[in-house]
PDB file of C-alpha atoms in Angstrom:
ATOM      1  CA  MET A1085     -11.411 -23.191  -2.364  1.00  0.00           C
ATOM      2  CA  SER A1086     -10.165 -25.447   0.409  1.00  0.00           C
ATOM      3  CA  THR A1087     -12.351 -25.444   3.495  1.00  0.00           C
ATOM      4  CA  THR A1088      -9.543 -26.582   5.780  1.00  0.00           C
ATOM      5  CA  ASN A1089      -7.106 -23.752   5.169  1.00  0.00           C
ATOM      6  CA  LYS A1090      -8.200 -20.127   5.200  1.00  0.00           C
ATOM      7  CA  THR A1091      -4.985 -18.591   6.526  1.00  0.00           C
ATOM      8  CA  VAL A1092      -3.919 -15.382   4.803  1.00  0.00           C
ATOM      9  CA  TYR A1093      -0.790 -13.540   5.890  1.00  0.00           C
ATOM     10  CA  ILE A1094      -0.534  -9.775   5.637  1.00  0.00           C
ATOM     11  CA  VAL A1095       2.815  -7.994   5.669  1.00  0.00           C
ATOM     12  CA  GLY A1096       2.145  -4.296   6.081  1.00  0.00           C
ATOM     13  CA  GLY A1097       4.000  -1.286   7.367  1.00  0.00           C
ATOM     14  CA  PRO A1098       5.174   2.131   6.238  1.00  0.00           C
ATOM     15  CA  THR A1099       7.013   2.554   2.979  1.00  0.00           C
ATOM     16  CA  CYS A1100      10.705   1.625   3.014  1.00  0.00           C
ATOM     17  CA  THR A1101      10.509  -0.856   5.896  1.00  0.00           C
ATOM     18  CA  GLY A1102      11.419  -3.793   3.656  1.00  0.00           C
ATOM     19  CA  LYS A1103       7.973  -5.376   3.269  1.00  0.00           C
ATOM     20  CA  SER A1104       8.693  -6.930  -0.126  1.00  0.00           C
ATOM     21  CA  THR A1105      11.916  -8.568   1.051  1.00  0.00           C
ATOM     22  CA  VAL A1106      10.380  -9.904   4.256  1.00  0.00           C
ATOM     23  CA  ALA A1107       7.370 -11.231   2.335  1.00  0.00           C
ATOM     24  CA  PHE A1108       9.629 -12.956  -0.194  1.00  0.00           C
ATOM     25  CA  PHE A1109      11.549 -14.903   2.450  1.00  0.00           C
ATOM     26  CA  LEU A1110       8.348 -15.585   4.372  1.00  0.00           C
ATOM     27  CA  ALA A1111       6.887 -17.116   1.217  1.00  0.00           C
ATOM     28  CA  LYS A1112       9.951 -19.343   0.889  1.00  0.00           C
ATOM     29  CA  ARG A1113       9.490 -20.504   4.487  1.00  0.00           C
ATOM     30  CA  ILE A1114       5.754 -21.256   4.403  1.00  0.00           C
ATOM     31  CA  ASN A1115       5.190 -22.291   0.772  1.00  0.00           C
ATOM     32  CA  GLY A1116       3.488 -19.000   0.051  1.00  0.00           C
ATOM     33  CA  GLU A1117       2.598 -16.827  -2.903  1.00  0.00           C
ATOM     34  CA  ILE A1118       2.580 -13.040  -2.798  1.00  0.00           C
ATOM     35  CA  VAL A1119      -0.410 -10.840  -3.633  1.00  0.00           C
ATOM     36  CA  ASN A1120       0.243  -7.149  -4.191  1.00  0.00           C
ATOM     37  CA  CYS A1121      -1.567  -4.658  -1.966  1.00  0.00           C
ATOM     38  CA  ASP A1122       0.104  -1.496  -3.278  1.00  0.00           C
ATOM     39  CA  SER A1123      -1.868   0.887  -5.475  1.00  0.00           C
ATOM     40  CA  VAL A1124       1.164   1.947  -7.551  1.00  0.00           C
ATOM     41  CA  GLN A1125       2.974  -1.357  -8.061  1.00  0.00           C
ATOM     42  CA  LEU A1126       0.024  -2.702 -10.018  1.00  0.00           C
ATOM     43  CA  TYR A1127       0.763  -0.247 -12.856  1.00  0.00           C
ATOM     44  CA  LYS A1128       2.895  -1.149 -15.852  1.00  0.00           C
ATOM     45  CA  TYR A1129       5.898   1.024 -16.799  1.00  0.00           C
ATOM     46  CA  MET A1130       6.198   2.335 -13.215  1.00  0.00           C
ATOM     47  CA  ASP A1131       8.859  -0.051 -11.931  1.00  0.00           C
ATOM     48  CA  ILE A1132      11.475   2.242 -10.433  1.00  0.00           C
ATOM     49  CA  GLY A1133       9.350   4.859  -8.702  1.00  0.00           C
ATOM     50  CA  SER A1134       7.074   2.244  -7.139  1.00  0.00           C
ATOM     51  CA  ALA A1135      10.043   0.109  -6.002  1.00  0.00           C
ATOM     52  CA  LYS A1136       8.550  -3.120  -7.324  1.00  0.00           C
ATOM     53  CA  PRO A1137      10.045  -6.433  -6.179  1.00  0.00           C
ATOM     54  CA  SER A1138      13.111  -7.462  -8.149  1.00  0.00           C
ATOM     55  CA  GLU A1139      12.823  -9.674 -11.218  1.00  0.00           C
ATOM     56  CA  LYS A1140      14.887 -12.272  -9.348  1.00  0.00           C
ATOM     57  CA  HIS A1141      12.385 -12.410  -6.491  1.00  0.00           C
ATOM     58  CA  MET A1142       9.414 -12.482  -8.858  1.00  0.00           C
ATOM     59  CA  ALA A1143      10.949 -15.421 -10.704  1.00  0.00           C
ATOM     60  CA  ALA A1144      11.661 -17.365  -7.513  1.00  0.00           C
ATOM     61  CA  VAL A1145       8.263 -16.919  -5.828  1.00  0.00           C
ATOM     62  CA  PRO A1146       4.906 -16.374  -7.583  1.00  0.00           C
ATOM     63  CA  HIS A1147       3.849 -12.711  -7.362  1.00  0.00           C
ATOM     64  CA  HIS A1148       0.319 -11.663  -8.280  1.00  0.00           C
ATOM     65  CA  LEU A1149      -1.337  -8.340  -9.194  1.00  0.00           C
ATOM     66  CA  TYR A1150       1.881  -6.581 -10.110  1.00  0.00           C
ATOM     67  CA  ASP A1151       2.577  -4.753 -13.347  1.00  0.00           C
ATOM     68  CA  PHE A1152      -0.723  -5.414 -15.129  1.00  0.00           C
ATOM     69  CA  VAL A1153      -2.698  -2.145 -15.264  1.00  0.00           C
ATOM     70  CA  ASP A1154      -2.082   0.508 -17.912  1.00  0.00           C
ATOM     71  CA  PRO A1155      -1.188   3.753 -16.095  1.00  0.00           C
ATOM     72  CA  ARG A1156      -3.671   5.612 -18.294  1.00  0.00           C
ATOM     73  CA  GLU A1157      -6.504   3.596 -16.754  1.00  0.00           C
ATOM     74  CA  ASN A1158      -8.352   4.540 -13.587  1.00  0.00           C
ATOM     75  CA  PHE A1159      -8.131   1.366 -11.503  1.00  0.00           C
ATOM     76  CA  THR A1160     -10.662   1.248  -8.662  1.00  0.00           C
ATOM     77  CA  VAL A1161     -10.674  -0.291  -5.206  1.00  0.00           C
ATOM     78  CA  ALA A1162     -13.671  -2.379  -6.259  1.00  0.00           C
ATOM     79  CA  GLN A1163     -11.627  -3.883  -9.100  1.00  0.00           C
ATOM     80  CA  TYR A1164      -8.772  -4.598  -6.726  1.00  0.00           C
ATOM     81  CA  GLN A1165     -11.038  -6.269  -4.182  1.00  0.00           C
ATOM     82  CA  LYS A1166     -12.467  -8.636  -6.797  1.00  0.00           C
ATOM     83  CA  LEU A1167      -9.089  -9.604  -8.247  1.00  0.00           C
ATOM     84  CA  ALA A1168      -7.390  -9.950  -4.862  1.00  0.00           C
ATOM     85  CA  GLU A1169     -10.025 -12.314  -3.507  1.00  0.00           C
ATOM     86  CA  GLU A1170      -9.903 -14.366  -6.707  1.00  0.00           C
ATOM     87  CA  LYS A1171      -6.126 -14.725  -6.339  1.00  0.00           C
ATOM     88  CA  ILE A1172      -6.374 -15.564  -2.643  1.00  0.00           C
ATOM     89  CA  ASP A1173      -8.995 -18.236  -3.308  1.00  0.00           C
ATOM     90  CA  ASP A1174      -6.917 -19.741  -6.111  1.00  0.00           C
ATOM     91  CA  ILE A1175      -3.764 -19.857  -3.976  1.00  0.00           C
ATOM     92  CA  LEU A1176      -5.606 -21.504  -1.085  1.00  0.00           C
ATOM     93  CA  ALA A1177      -7.253 -24.010  -3.428  1.00  0.00           C
ATOM     94  CA  ARG A1178      -3.789 -25.109  -4.557  1.00  0.00           C
ATOM     95  CA  GLY A1179      -2.742 -25.754  -0.968  1.00  0.00           C
ATOM     96  CA  LYS A1180      -0.448 -22.751  -0.702  1.00  0.00           C
ATOM     97  CA  THR A1181      -0.496 -19.696   1.564  1.00  0.00           C
ATOM     98  CA  PRO A1182      -1.416 -16.214   0.289  1.00  0.00           C
ATOM     99  CA  ILE A1183       0.684 -13.312   1.562  1.00  0.00           C
ATOM    100  CA  LEU A1184      -0.738  -9.833   1.010  1.00  0.00           C
ATOM    101  CA  VAL A1185       2.026  -7.243   0.831  1.00  0.00           C
ATOM    102  CA  GLY A1186       1.750  -3.485   0.718  1.00  0.00           C
ATOM    103  CA  GLY A1187       0.797  -0.291   2.418  1.00  0.00           C
ATOM    104  CA  THR A1188      -2.318   0.893   0.601  1.00  0.00           C
ATOM    105  CA  GLY A1189      -4.848   1.110   3.397  1.00  0.00           C
ATOM    106  CA  LEU A1190      -8.054   1.126   1.398  1.00  0.00           C
ATOM    107  CA  TYR A1191      -6.921  -1.855  -0.674  1.00  0.00           C
ATOM    108  CA  LEU A1192      -6.147  -3.697   2.528  1.00  0.00           C
ATOM    109  CA  ASN A1193      -9.506  -2.765   4.026  1.00  0.00           C
ATOM    110  CA  SER A1194     -11.289  -4.071   0.945  1.00  0.00           C
ATOM    111  CA  VAL A1195     -10.006  -7.562   1.779  1.00  0.00           C
ATOM    112  CA  LEU A1196      -9.953  -7.382   5.577  1.00  0.00           C
ATOM    113  CA  TYR A1197     -13.533  -6.169   5.759  1.00  0.00           C
ATOM    114  CA  ASP A1198     -16.793  -7.029   4.066  1.00  0.00           C
ATOM    115  CA  MET A1199     -16.896  -3.851   1.999  1.00  0.00           C
ATOM    116  CA  ASP A1200     -19.580  -3.534  -0.667  1.00  0.00           C
ATOM    117  CA  PHE A1201     -18.465  -1.399  -3.585  1.00  0.00           C
ATOM    118  CA  ALA A1202     -21.615  -1.932  -5.618  1.00  0.00           C
ATOM    119  CA  ALA A1203     -22.893   1.245  -7.204  1.00  0.00           C
ATOM    120  CA  LYS A1204     -24.843   3.333  -4.734  1.00  0.00           C
ATOM    121  CA  PRO A1205     -26.763   6.577  -5.220  1.00  0.00           C
ATOM    122  CA  VAL A1206     -24.914   9.711  -4.168  1.00  0.00           C
ATOM    123  CA  ASP A1207     -25.923  10.836  -0.696  1.00  0.00           C
ATOM    124  CA  MET A1208     -26.496  14.515  -1.418  1.00  0.00           C
ATOM    125  CA  LYS A1209     -27.153  15.249   2.256  1.00  0.00           C
ATOM    126  CA  ARG A1210     -23.780  13.782   3.232  1.00  0.00           C
ATOM    127  CA  ARG A1211     -22.080  15.615   0.360  1.00  0.00           C
ATOM    128  CA  LYS A1212     -23.490  18.914   1.612  1.00  0.00           C
ATOM    129  CA  GLU A1213     -22.345  18.102   5.163  1.00  0.00           C
ATOM    130  CA  LEU A1214     -18.808  17.597   3.893  1.00  0.00           C
ATOM    131  CA  GLU A1215     -18.915  20.721   1.750  1.00  0.00           C
ATOM    132  CA  ASP A1216     -20.205  22.726   4.719  1.00  0.00           C
ATOM    133  CA  LEU A1217     -17.365  21.363   6.865  1.00  0.00           C
ATOM    134  CA  GLY A1218     -14.930  22.509   4.201  1.00  0.00           C
ATOM    135  CA  ALA A1219     -16.537  25.937   4.027  1.00  0.00           C
ATOM    136  CA  LYS A1220     -16.459  26.319   7.812  1.00  0.00           C
ATOM    137  CA  TYR A1221     -13.015  24.923   8.647  1.00  0.00           C
ATOM    138  CA  GLY A1222     -11.258  25.040   5.293  1.00  0.00           C
ATOM    139  CA  SER A1223     -10.413  22.380   2.721  1.00  0.00           C
ATOM    140  CA  ASP A1224      -7.227  21.525   4.618  1.00  0.00           C
ATOM    141  CA  TYR A1225      -9.361  20.264   7.517  1.00  0.00           C
ATOM    142  CA  LEU A1226     -11.189  17.840   5.219  1.00  0.00           C
ATOM    143  CA  HIS A1227      -7.875  16.875   3.675  1.00  0.00           C
ATOM    144  CA  GLN A1228      -6.642  15.849   7.130  1.00  0.00           C
ATOM    145  CA  LEU A1229      -9.774  13.725   7.607  1.00  0.00           C
ATOM    146  CA  LEU A1230      -9.128  12.071   4.257  1.00  0.00           C
ATOM    147  CA  SER A1231      -5.477  11.464   5.200  1.00  0.00           C
ATOM    148  CA  ALA A1232      -6.595   9.592   8.303  1.00  0.00           C
ATOM    149  CA  VAL A1233      -8.656   7.059   6.347  1.00  0.00           C
ATOM    150  CA  ASP A1234      -7.158   7.009   2.850  1.00  0.00           C
ATOM    151  CA  PRO A1235      -3.606   8.401   2.866  1.00  0.00           C
ATOM    152  CA  GLU A1236      -3.028   7.321  -0.736  1.00  0.00           C
ATOM    153  CA  ALA A1237      -5.937   9.410  -2.012  1.00  0.00           C
ATOM    154  CA  ALA A1238      -4.846  12.308   0.178  1.00  0.00           C
ATOM    155  CA  ALA A1239      -1.350  12.134  -1.284  1.00  0.00           C
ATOM    156  CA  ARG A1240      -2.785  12.476  -4.800  1.00  0.00           C
ATOM    157  CA  ILE A1241      -5.141  15.372  -4.069  1.00  0.00           C
ATOM    158  CA  HIS A1242      -4.077  18.951  -3.376  1.00  0.00           C
ATOM    159  CA  PRO A1243      -5.244  20.187   0.054  1.00  0.00           C
ATOM    160  CA  ASN A1244      -7.026  23.103  -1.621  1.00  0.00           C
ATOM    161  CA  ASN A1245      -9.071  20.982  -4.042  1.00  0.00           C
ATOM    162  CA  LEU A1246     -12.266  20.749  -1.993  1.00  0.00           C
ATOM    163  CA  ARG A1247     -14.326  19.065  -4.722  1.00  0.00           C
ATOM    164  CA  LYS A1248     -11.886  16.171  -5.179  1.00  0.00           C
ATOM    165  CA  ILE A1249     -11.413  15.808  -1.423  1.00  0.00           C
ATOM    166  CA  VAL A1250     -15.169  15.497  -0.926  1.00  0.00           C
ATOM    167  CA  ARG A1251     -15.445  12.935  -3.745  1.00  0.00           C
ATOM    168  CA  ALA A1252     -12.585  10.897  -2.267  1.00  0.00           C
ATOM    169  CA  ILE A1253     -14.257  10.842   1.134  1.00  0.00           C
ATOM    170  CA  GLU A1254     -17.510   9.768  -0.524  1.00  0.00           C
ATOM    171  CA  ALA A1255     -15.650   6.945  -2.277  1.00  0.00           C
ATOM    172  CA  TYR A1256     -14.174   5.798   1.013  1.00  0.00           C
ATOM    173  CA  GLU A1257     -17.524   5.926   2.744  1.00  0.00           C
ATOM    174  CA  LEU A1258     -18.936   3.386   0.334  1.00  0.00           C
ATOM    175  CA  GLY A1259     -17.334   0.919   2.690  1.00  0.00           C
ATOM    176  CA  GLY A1260     -17.076   2.679   6.022  1.00  0.00           C
ATOM    177  CA  SER A1261     -17.314   5.766   8.142  1.00  0.00           C
ATOM    178  CA  ILE A1262     -14.889   8.631   7.828  1.00  0.00           C
ATOM    179  CA  ASN A1263     -14.652   8.739  11.611  1.00  0.00           C
ATOM    180  CA  SER A1264     -13.593   5.154  12.296  1.00  0.00           C
ATOM    181  CA  MET A1265     -13.430   1.625  10.970  1.00  0.00           C
ATOM    182  CA  ASP A1266     -15.513   0.303  13.855  1.00  0.00           C
ATOM    183  CA  LYS A1267     -18.621  -0.025  11.691  1.00  0.00           C
ATOM    184  CA  LEU A1268     -16.903  -2.218   9.122  1.00  0.00           C
ATOM    185  CA  LYS A1269     -17.724  -5.913   9.371  1.00  0.00           C
ATOM    186  CA  PRO A1270     -14.704  -8.255   9.303  1.00  0.00           C
ATOM    187  CA  ASN A1271     -14.346 -10.517   6.289  1.00  0.00           C
ATOM    188  CA  LYS A1272     -14.796 -13.937   7.916  1.00  0.00           C
ATOM    189  CA  LYS A1273     -14.014 -15.763   4.711  1.00  0.00           C
ATOM    190  CA  TYR A1274     -10.340 -15.851   5.704  1.00  0.00           C
ATOM    191  CA  ASP A1275      -8.200 -16.277   8.817  1.00  0.00           C
ATOM    192  CA  PHE A1276      -5.911 -13.255   8.705  1.00  0.00           C
ATOM    193  CA  ARG A1277      -2.478 -13.091  10.324  1.00  0.00           C
ATOM    194  CA  PHE A1278      -1.633  -9.395  10.130  1.00  0.00           C
ATOM    195  CA  TYR A1279       1.959  -8.268  10.715  1.00  0.00           C
ATOM    196  CA  ALA A1280       3.131  -4.666  10.452  1.00  0.00           C
ATOM    197  CA  LEU A1281       6.816  -3.831  10.193  1.00  0.00           C
ATOM    198  CA  THR A1282       8.069  -0.872  12.171  1.00  0.00           C
ATOM    199  CA  MET A1283      11.409   0.708  13.007  1.00  0.00           C
ATOM    200  CA  ASP A1284      12.937   3.733  14.676  1.00  0.00           C
ATOM    201  CA  ARG A1285      11.495   6.825  13.004  1.00  0.00           C
ATOM    202  CA  GLU A1286      14.803   8.590  12.404  1.00  0.00           C
ATOM    203  CA  TRP A1287      16.249   5.444  10.874  1.00  0.00           C
ATOM    204  CA  LEU A1288      13.155   5.050   8.679  1.00  0.00           C
ATOM    205  CA  TYR A1289      13.409   8.648   7.478  1.00  0.00           C
ATOM    206  CA  ASP A1290      17.089   8.153   6.712  1.00  0.00           C
ATOM    207  CA  ARG A1291      16.240   5.012   4.714  1.00  0.00           C
ATOM    208  CA  ILE A1292      13.588   6.943   2.816  1.00  0.00           C
ATOM    209  CA  ASN A1293      15.993   9.742   1.898  1.00  0.00           C
ATOM    210  CA  LYS A1294      18.641   7.278   0.753  1.00  0.00           C
ATOM    211  CA  ARG A1295      16.149   5.259  -1.284  1.00  0.00           C
ATOM    212  CA  VAL A1296      14.983   8.363  -3.134  1.00  0.00           C
ATOM    213  CA  ILE A1297      18.586   9.010  -4.190  1.00  0.00           C
ATOM    214  CA  THR A1298      18.896   5.360  -5.227  1.00  0.00           C
ATOM    215  CA  LEU A1299      15.731   5.580  -7.344  1.00  0.00           C
ATOM    216  CA  ILE A1300      16.952   8.732  -9.074  1.00  0.00           C
ATOM    217  CA  ARG A1301      20.272   7.067  -9.872  1.00  0.00           C
ATOM    218  CA  ALA A1302      18.439   3.948 -11.078  1.00  0.00           C
ATOM    219  CA  GLY A1303      16.677   5.955 -13.784  1.00  0.00           C
ATOM    220  CA  LEU A1304      13.480   7.365 -12.273  1.00  0.00           C
ATOM    221  CA  ILE A1305      13.732  10.563 -14.321  1.00  0.00           C
ATOM    222  CA  ASP A1306      13.909   8.596 -17.576  1.00  0.00           C
ATOM    223  CA  GLU A1307      10.976   6.478 -16.391  1.00  0.00           C
ATOM    224  CA  VAL A1308       8.865   9.602 -15.903  1.00  0.00           C
ATOM    225  CA  LYS A1309      10.002  10.957 -19.278  1.00  0.00           C
ATOM    226  CA  LYS A1310       8.818   7.744 -20.939  1.00  0.00           C
ATOM    227  CA  LEU A1311       5.440   7.967 -19.206  1.00  0.00           C
ATOM    228  CA  ARG A1312       5.063  11.568 -20.360  1.00  0.00           C
ATOM    229  CA  SER A1313       5.913  10.512 -23.909  1.00  0.00           C
ATOM    230  CA  MET A1314       2.986   8.065 -23.687  1.00  0.00           C
ATOM    231  CA  GLY A1315       0.687  11.028 -23.098  1.00  0.00           C
ATOM    232  CA  LEU A1316       0.393  10.778 -19.338  1.00  0.00           C
ATOM    233  CA  THR A1317      -0.102  14.012 -17.413  1.00  0.00           C
ATOM    234  CA  LEU A1318      -0.741  15.060 -13.838  1.00  0.00           C
ATOM    235  CA  ASP A1319      -4.441  14.623 -14.579  1.00  0.00           C
ATOM    236  CA  ASP A1320      -3.916  10.846 -14.660  1.00  0.00           C
ATOM    237  CA  PRO A1321      -4.380   9.246 -11.203  1.00  0.00           C
ATOM    238  CA  SER A1322      -1.220   7.152 -11.605  1.00  0.00           C
ATOM    239  CA  MET A1323       0.898  10.275 -12.100  1.00  0.00           C
ATOM    240  CA  LYS A1324      -0.273  11.720  -8.801  1.00  0.00           C
ATOM    241  CA  SER A1325       1.798   9.068  -7.048  1.00  0.00           C
ATOM    242  CA  ILE A1326       4.752  10.176  -4.937  1.00  0.00           C
ATOM    243  CA  GLY A1327       7.969  10.038  -6.918  1.00  0.00           C
ATOM    244  CA  TYR A1328       6.223  10.874 -10.162  1.00  0.00           C
ATOM    245  CA  LYS A1329       4.216  14.036  -9.576  1.00  0.00           C
ATOM    246  CA  GLU A1330       7.233  15.871  -8.114  1.00  0.00           C
ATOM    247  CA  LEU A1331       9.292  15.352 -11.282  1.00  0.00           C
ATOM    248  CA  PHE A1332       6.784  16.991 -13.621  1.00  0.00           C
ATOM    249  CA  PRO A1333       7.714  20.563 -12.567  1.00  0.00           C
ATOM    250  CA  TYR A1334      11.391  19.672 -12.986  1.00  0.00           C
ATOM    251  CA  LEU A1335      10.869  18.256 -16.473  1.00  0.00           C
ATOM    252  CA  ASP A1336       8.776  21.314 -17.359  1.00  0.00           C
ATOM    253  CA  GLY A1337      11.639  23.595 -16.335  1.00  0.00           C
ATOM    254  CA  GLU A1338       9.704  25.070 -13.421  1.00  0.00           C
ATOM    255  CA  THR A1339      12.124  23.903 -10.725  1.00  0.00           C
ATOM    256  CA  ASP A1340      15.544  22.313 -10.347  1.00  0.00           C
ATOM    257  CA  LEU A1341      16.362  18.682  -9.641  1.00  0.00           C
ATOM    258  CA  LYS A1342      17.485  19.370  -6.073  1.00  0.00           C
ATOM    259  CA  THR A1343      14.072  20.829  -5.251  1.00  0.00           C
ATOM    260  CA  ALA A1344      12.247  17.945  -6.929  1.00  0.00           C
ATOM    261  CA  VAL A1345      14.275  15.369  -4.994  1.00  0.00           C
ATOM    262  CA  TYR A1346      13.653  17.233  -1.742  1.00  0.00           C
ATOM    263  CA  GLU A1347       9.899  17.207  -2.440  1.00  0.00           C
ATOM    264  CA  ILE A1348       9.939  13.451  -3.077  1.00  0.00           C
ATOM    265  CA  MET A1349      11.775  12.864   0.197  1.00  0.00           C
ATOM    266  CA  LYS A1350       9.456  15.143   2.147  1.00  0.00           C
ATOM    267  CA  ASN A1351       6.271  13.689   0.673  1.00  0.00           C
ATOM    268  CA  THR A1352       7.480  10.117   1.206  1.00  0.00           C
ATOM    269  CA  ARG A1353       8.262  10.811   4.862  1.00  0.00           C
ATOM    270  CA  ARG A1354       4.824  12.345   5.343  1.00  0.00           C
ATOM    271  CA  TYR A1355       3.255   9.376   3.619  1.00  0.00           C
ATOM    272  CA  ALA A1356       5.074   6.970   5.947  1.00  0.00           C
ATOM    273  CA  LYS A1357       3.727   8.905   8.915  1.00  0.00           C
ATOM    274  CA  ARG A1358       0.167   8.667   7.557  1.00  0.00           C
ATOM    275  CA  GLN A1359       0.600   4.941   6.976  1.00  0.00           C
ATOM    276  CA  MET A1360       1.579   4.477  10.621  1.00  0.00           C
ATOM    277  CA  THR A1361      -1.500   6.436  11.687  1.00  0.00           C
ATOM    278  CA  TRP A1362      -3.633   4.159   9.528  1.00  0.00           C
ATOM    279  CA  LEU A1363      -2.074   0.959  10.862  1.00  0.00           C
ATOM    280  CA  ARG A1364      -2.615   1.972  14.481  1.00  0.00           C
ATOM    281  CA  ARG A1365      -6.340   1.885  13.832  1.00  0.00           C
ATOM    282  CA  TYR A1366      -6.345  -1.900  13.473  1.00  0.00           C
ATOM    283  CA  ASP A1367      -6.948  -4.106  16.501  1.00  0.00           C
ATOM    284  CA  ASN A1368      -5.527  -7.284  14.983  1.00  0.00           C
ATOM    285  CA  VAL A1369      -2.031  -6.082  14.084  1.00  0.00           C
ATOM    286  CA  HIS A1370       1.080  -7.831  15.379  1.00  0.00           C
ATOM    287  CA  TRP A1371       3.878  -5.267  15.349  1.00  0.00           C
ATOM    288  CA  VAL A1372       7.280  -6.499  14.229  1.00  0.00           C
ATOM    289  CA  GLU A1373      10.130  -4.167  15.108  1.00  0.00           C
ATOM    290  CA  ILE A1374      13.095  -4.181  12.762  1.00  0.00           C
ATOM    291  CA  ARG A1375      16.436  -3.222  14.281  1.00  0.00           C
ATOM    292  CA  LYS A1376      19.570  -1.981  12.577  1.00  0.00           C
ATOM    293  CA  GLY A1377      21.808  -4.811  11.465  1.00  0.00           C
ATOM    294  CA  GLU A1378      19.150  -7.439  12.098  1.00  0.00           C
ATOM    295  CA  ALA A1379      19.017 -10.312   9.614  1.00  0.00           C
ATOM    296  CA  VAL A1380      15.814 -11.015   7.718  1.00  0.00           C
ATOM    297  CA  SER A1381      15.731 -14.439   9.377  1.00  0.00           C
ATOM    298  CA  ALA A1382      15.334 -12.754  12.774  1.00  0.00           C
ATOM    299  CA  VAL A1383      12.383 -10.760  11.458  1.00  0.00           C
ATOM    300  CA  LEU A1384      10.807 -13.952  10.119  1.00  0.00           C
ATOM    301  CA  ASP A1385      11.284 -15.643  13.477  1.00  0.00           C
ATOM    302  CA  GLN A1386       9.228 -12.864  15.068  1.00  0.00           C
ATOM    303  CA  ILE A1387       6.467 -13.355  12.513  1.00  0.00           C
ATOM    304  CA  LEU A1388       6.419 -17.144  12.745  1.00  0.00           C
ATOM    305  CA  ALA A1389       6.792 -17.396  16.518  1.00  0.00           C
ATOM    306  CA  ASP A1390       3.060 -17.947  17.081  1.00  0.00           C
ATOM    307  CA  VAL A1391       2.537 -20.407  14.211  1.00  0.00           C
ATOM    308  CA  PRO A1392       2.712 -24.068  15.383  1.00  0.00           C
ATOM    309  CA  ASP A1393       3.675 -25.533  12.009  1.00  0.00           C
ATOM    310  CA  ALA A1394       6.337 -22.902  11.532  1.00  0.00           C
ATOM    311  CA  LYS A1395       7.695 -23.502  15.035  1.00  0.00           C
ATOM    312  CA  SER A1396       8.147 -27.184  14.238  1.00  0.00           C
ATOM    313  CA  ALA A1397       9.811 -26.399  10.942  1.00  0.00           C
ATOM    314  CA  ASN A1398      12.166 -23.935  12.611  1.00  0.00           C
ATOM    315  CA  SER A1399      13.097 -26.464  15.300  1.00  0.00           C
ATOM    316  CA  GLU A1400      13.839 -29.106  12.682  1.00  0.00           C
ATOM    317  CA  ARG A1401      15.930 -26.623  10.695  1.00  0.00           C
ATOM    318  CA  GLN A1402      17.950 -25.617  13.761  1.00  0.00           C
ATOM    319  CA  SER A1403      18.565 -29.245  14.798  1.00  0.00           C
ATOM    320  CA  LYS A1404      20.112 -30.113  11.463  1.00  0.00           C
TER     321      LYS A1404
END
């Protein structure tokens, strides 16, 4: 890996803020390559519901860690961390700029911080503390704690499933405290430039609702049918993802399509809110506000405003 360039861009933000599009045009501007940081987009056969980047964008700019894991497999954060750092190192070694894109907080933490996912013995004392908290305040209380640190896991686990909630918290605590990220040591291997996209909440929620309709019309129901025909059930971690789990009751005849669509919208909005809560915990985030009608180029100008090389390139472009 090059010792002169350690810059890694991160484009984060809640779902439906346009991260993939912004990252694509950013990559075109800075000679970058995109590394996925979304826990659903890494799965094969889950293109529509996960809103993967378009084939056109993937062909125009190298995209890594998309569409390579069988949805029947249980892919871990430790596996992601290893592969992501390998990709980042390879991109830097070739003189290009890695751009991490996505909203999966624990995946992001695994790269931002020096998190050790090596096998550790179960801390039975800590497990009992968590179980006692659940017994005293209810499993929903623990579920809220889990949502604050790992919203993706929380979205997959029912608030009443105390055992799975406790195990998810234990998994998170392999790399940090449930109470804060203050104890995590920064990964000094890279120079991170962390940008989080944000927008007016009502506009974001409207975008979410409209995208759900778009995904349904694009064939999401048939996509879930195909996954079910492969033997996938709600017991598979991949099928606990938003946009997939809500369609199982519909396909089983337990509810109607209108209800299923409403549940997807509601759960996606809640997920976006949890993602914002997660992002506010970082000290090194540069917030980039997206306004209605604003061109992608204006968003990129906000991101590149503090980058000397990019400033020069922009000036040259504008003078031509």
